[in-house]
Amino acid sequence: MLAITLLLQIHKAFDTPSLDMSSSAQASESRVQICDICGQSLASSSHLARHKSSVHQGTYLPCPVSGCDFATTRQDSLNNHLQRTHGITPQKQETKFVAYTPR
């Protein structure tokens, strides 16, 4: 019985947020984002956007190497696969600059 009481006290101590949390810790907790599709919690809105595009978008990039069945939803994952599995360093795409005049 004493062991169960002790376990419940330990669980309660770690389960409830501390009252003397720093403001940065409180701010980081308030930034937690929840995916409205699957309910996964993510650390920031940028992580949520990346999660949605990579998990729920459904567009796959197949490995261009003949006979390889690898496919992913993210370009960086495909690049890592090509480098590590096939020894191919993908070429970086050229950045195109567009003239922009602020209003």
Short mmCIF file of N, CA and C in Angstrom, two decimals, residues 17-77:
data_model
loop_
_atom_site.label_atom_id
_atom_site.label_comp_id
_atom_site.label_asym_id
_atom_site.label_seq_id
_atom_site.Cartn_x
_atom_site.Cartn_y
_atom_site.Cartn_z
N PRO A 17 1.90 20.89 -13.80
CA PRO A 17 2.94 21.88 -14.08
C PRO A 17 3.34 22.61 -12.81
N SER A 18 4.60 22.94 -12.73
CA SER A 18 5.14 23.65 -11.58
C SER A 18 4.63 25.09 -11.58
N LEU A 19 4.39 25.63 -10.39
CA LEU A 19 3.90 27.00 -10.29
C LEU A 19 4.98 28.02 -10.55
N ASP A 20 6.24 27.63 -10.37
CA ASP A 20 7.31 28.59 -10.56
C ASP A 20 8.02 28.39 -11.90
N MET A 21 7.24 28.14 -12.96
CA MET A 21 7.80 28.00 -14.30
C MET A 21 8.27 29.35 -14.80
N SER A 22 9.38 29.36 -15.49
CA SER A 22 9.87 30.61 -16.06
C SER A 22 8.94 31.05 -17.17
N SER A 23 8.99 32.33 -17.50
CA SER A 23 8.11 32.84 -18.55
C SER A 23 8.43 32.22 -19.90
N SER A 24 9.71 31.87 -20.15
CA SER A 24 10.04 31.24 -21.43
C SER A 24 9.47 29.84 -21.50
N ALA A 25 9.44 29.12 -20.38
CA ALA A 25 8.85 27.79 -20.37
C ALA A 25 7.34 27.89 -20.61
N GLN A 26 6.70 28.88 -20.00
CA GLN A 26 5.27 29.07 -20.21
C GLN A 26 4.99 29.46 -21.65
N ALA A 27 5.84 30.31 -22.23
CA ALA A 27 5.65 30.73 -23.61
C ALA A 27 5.81 29.55 -24.56
N SER A 28 6.78 28.66 -24.30
CA SER A 28 6.98 27.53 -25.20
C SER A 28 5.81 26.56 -25.10
N GLU A 29 5.21 26.42 -23.91
CA GLU A 29 4.04 25.56 -23.80
C GLU A 29 2.87 26.14 -24.57
N SER A 30 2.74 27.45 -24.60
CA SER A 30 1.61 28.05 -25.30
C SER A 30 1.78 27.98 -26.82
N ARG A 31 2.98 27.70 -27.29
CA ARG A 31 3.22 27.60 -28.73
C ARG A 31 2.95 26.20 -29.27
N VAL A 32 2.65 25.25 -28.41
CA VAL A 32 2.39 23.90 -28.87
C VAL A 32 1.20 23.92 -29.82
N GLN A 33 1.37 23.28 -30.96
CA GLN A 33 0.34 23.24 -31.99
C GLN A 33 -0.19 21.82 -32.10
N ILE A 34 -1.47 21.66 -32.31
CA ILE A 34 -2.10 20.35 -32.45
C ILE A 34 -2.61 20.20 -33.88
N CYS A 35 -2.23 19.08 -34.51
CA CYS A 35 -2.71 18.81 -35.87
C CYS A 35 -4.20 18.50 -35.81
N ASP A 36 -5.00 19.23 -36.60
CA ASP A 36 -6.45 19.03 -36.58
C ASP A 36 -6.87 17.77 -37.33
N ILE A 37 -5.93 17.11 -38.01
CA ILE A 37 -6.26 15.91 -38.75
C ILE A 37 -6.01 14.65 -37.92
N CYS A 38 -4.83 14.58 -37.26
CA CYS A 38 -4.49 13.36 -36.52
C CYS A 38 -4.31 13.59 -35.02
N GLY A 39 -4.27 14.85 -34.58
CA GLY A 39 -4.16 15.14 -33.16
C GLY A 39 -2.75 15.17 -32.61
N GLN A 40 -1.74 15.00 -33.46
CA GLN A 40 -0.36 15.02 -32.97
C GLN A 40 0.00 16.43 -32.51
N SER A 41 0.74 16.52 -31.39
CA SER A 41 1.17 17.84 -30.91
C SER A 41 2.57 18.12 -31.43
N LEU A 42 2.78 19.35 -31.86
CA LEU A 42 4.06 19.76 -32.42
C LEU A 42 4.50 21.05 -31.75
N ALA A 43 5.80 21.32 -31.77
CA ALA A 43 6.39 22.40 -31.00
C ALA A 43 6.07 23.79 -31.52
N SER A 44 5.82 23.94 -32.80
CA SER A 44 5.60 25.28 -33.34
C SER A 44 4.72 25.21 -34.58
N SER A 45 4.31 26.37 -35.04
CA SER A 45 3.45 26.41 -36.24
C SER A 45 4.22 25.96 -37.48
N SER A 46 5.53 26.22 -37.52
CA SER A 46 6.31 25.76 -38.68
C SER A 46 6.44 24.24 -38.68
N HIS A 47 6.57 23.64 -37.49
CA HIS A 47 6.61 22.18 -37.41
C HIS A 47 5.26 21.59 -37.82
N LEU A 48 4.17 22.26 -37.44
CA LEU A 48 2.84 21.80 -37.83
C LEU A 48 2.66 21.86 -39.34
N ALA A 49 3.11 22.94 -39.96
CA ALA A 49 3.00 23.07 -41.41
C ALA A 49 3.81 21.98 -42.12
N ARG A 50 5.03 21.72 -41.64
CA ARG A 50 5.87 20.67 -42.23
C ARG A 50 5.22 19.31 -42.02
N HIS A 51 4.66 19.07 -40.83
CA HIS A 51 3.99 17.81 -40.53
C HIS A 51 2.82 17.58 -41.48
N LYS A 52 1.97 18.59 -41.64
CA LYS A 52 0.80 18.45 -42.51
C LYS A 52 1.20 18.18 -43.96
N SER A 53 2.21 18.89 -44.44
CA SER A 53 2.60 18.70 -45.83
C SER A 53 3.27 17.35 -46.05
N SER A 54 4.01 16.87 -45.06
CA SER A 54 4.73 15.62 -45.26
C SER A 54 3.90 14.39 -44.91
N VAL A 55 2.97 14.50 -43.98
CA VAL A 55 2.20 13.34 -43.55
C VAL A 55 0.83 13.26 -44.22
N HIS A 56 0.17 14.38 -44.37
CA HIS A 56 -1.23 14.36 -44.81
C HIS A 56 -1.44 14.81 -46.26
N GLN A 57 -0.41 15.29 -46.93
CA GLN A 57 -0.60 15.81 -48.29
C GLN A 57 -0.79 14.69 -49.30
N GLY A 58 -0.04 13.62 -49.18
CA GLY A 58 -0.21 12.48 -50.07
C GLY A 58 0.55 12.56 -51.38
N THR A 59 1.45 13.54 -51.54
CA THR A 59 2.26 13.64 -52.74
C THR A 59 3.62 13.02 -52.45
N TYR A 60 3.99 11.98 -53.19
CA TYR A 60 5.24 11.28 -52.93
C TYR A 60 6.26 11.55 -54.01
N LEU A 61 7.51 11.64 -53.58
CA LEU A 61 8.64 11.80 -54.49
C LEU A 61 9.35 10.46 -54.56
N PRO A 62 9.30 9.77 -55.69
CA PRO A 62 9.96 8.47 -55.80
C PRO A 62 11.46 8.62 -56.05
N CYS A 63 12.21 7.62 -55.61
CA CYS A 63 13.65 7.60 -55.90
C CYS A 63 13.83 7.39 -57.41
N PRO A 64 14.68 8.21 -58.05
CA PRO A 64 14.85 8.09 -59.50
C PRO A 64 15.76 6.93 -59.93
N VAL A 65 16.37 6.25 -58.97
CA VAL A 65 17.28 5.14 -59.30
C VAL A 65 16.45 3.92 -59.67
N SER A 66 16.75 3.33 -60.82
CA SER A 66 16.02 2.19 -61.32
C SER A 66 16.11 1.02 -60.34
N GLY A 67 14.95 0.43 -60.02
CA GLY A 67 14.91 -0.72 -59.12
C GLY A 67 14.77 -0.37 -57.65
N CYS A 68 14.84 0.92 -57.31
CA CYS A 68 14.71 1.34 -55.92
C CYS A 68 13.25 1.71 -55.66
N ASP A 69 12.67 1.17 -54.60
CA ASP A 69 11.26 1.41 -54.28
C ASP A 69 11.04 2.54 -53.29
N PHE A 70 12.10 3.26 -52.91
CA PHE A 70 11.98 4.31 -51.91
C PHE A 70 11.13 5.47 -52.44
N ALA A 71 10.25 5.99 -51.59
CA ALA A 71 9.46 7.18 -51.91
C ALA A 71 9.24 7.93 -50.61
N THR A 72 9.20 9.25 -50.68
CA THR A 72 9.01 10.08 -49.50
C THR A 72 8.18 11.30 -49.87
N THR A 73 7.71 12.00 -48.85
CA THR A 73 6.93 13.20 -49.11
C THR A 73 7.78 14.45 -49.03
N ARG A 74 9.05 14.31 -48.63
CA ARG A 74 9.90 15.49 -48.44
C ARG A 74 11.15 15.42 -49.31
N GLN A 75 11.48 16.55 -49.91
CA GLN A 75 12.65 16.63 -50.79
C GLN A 75 13.94 16.37 -50.02
N ASP A 76 14.05 16.90 -48.80
CA ASP A 76 15.27 16.69 -48.04
C ASP A 76 15.47 15.22 -47.69
N SER A 77 14.38 14.48 -47.45
CA SER A 77 14.50 13.04 -47.18
C SER A 77 14.95 12.29 -48.42
#
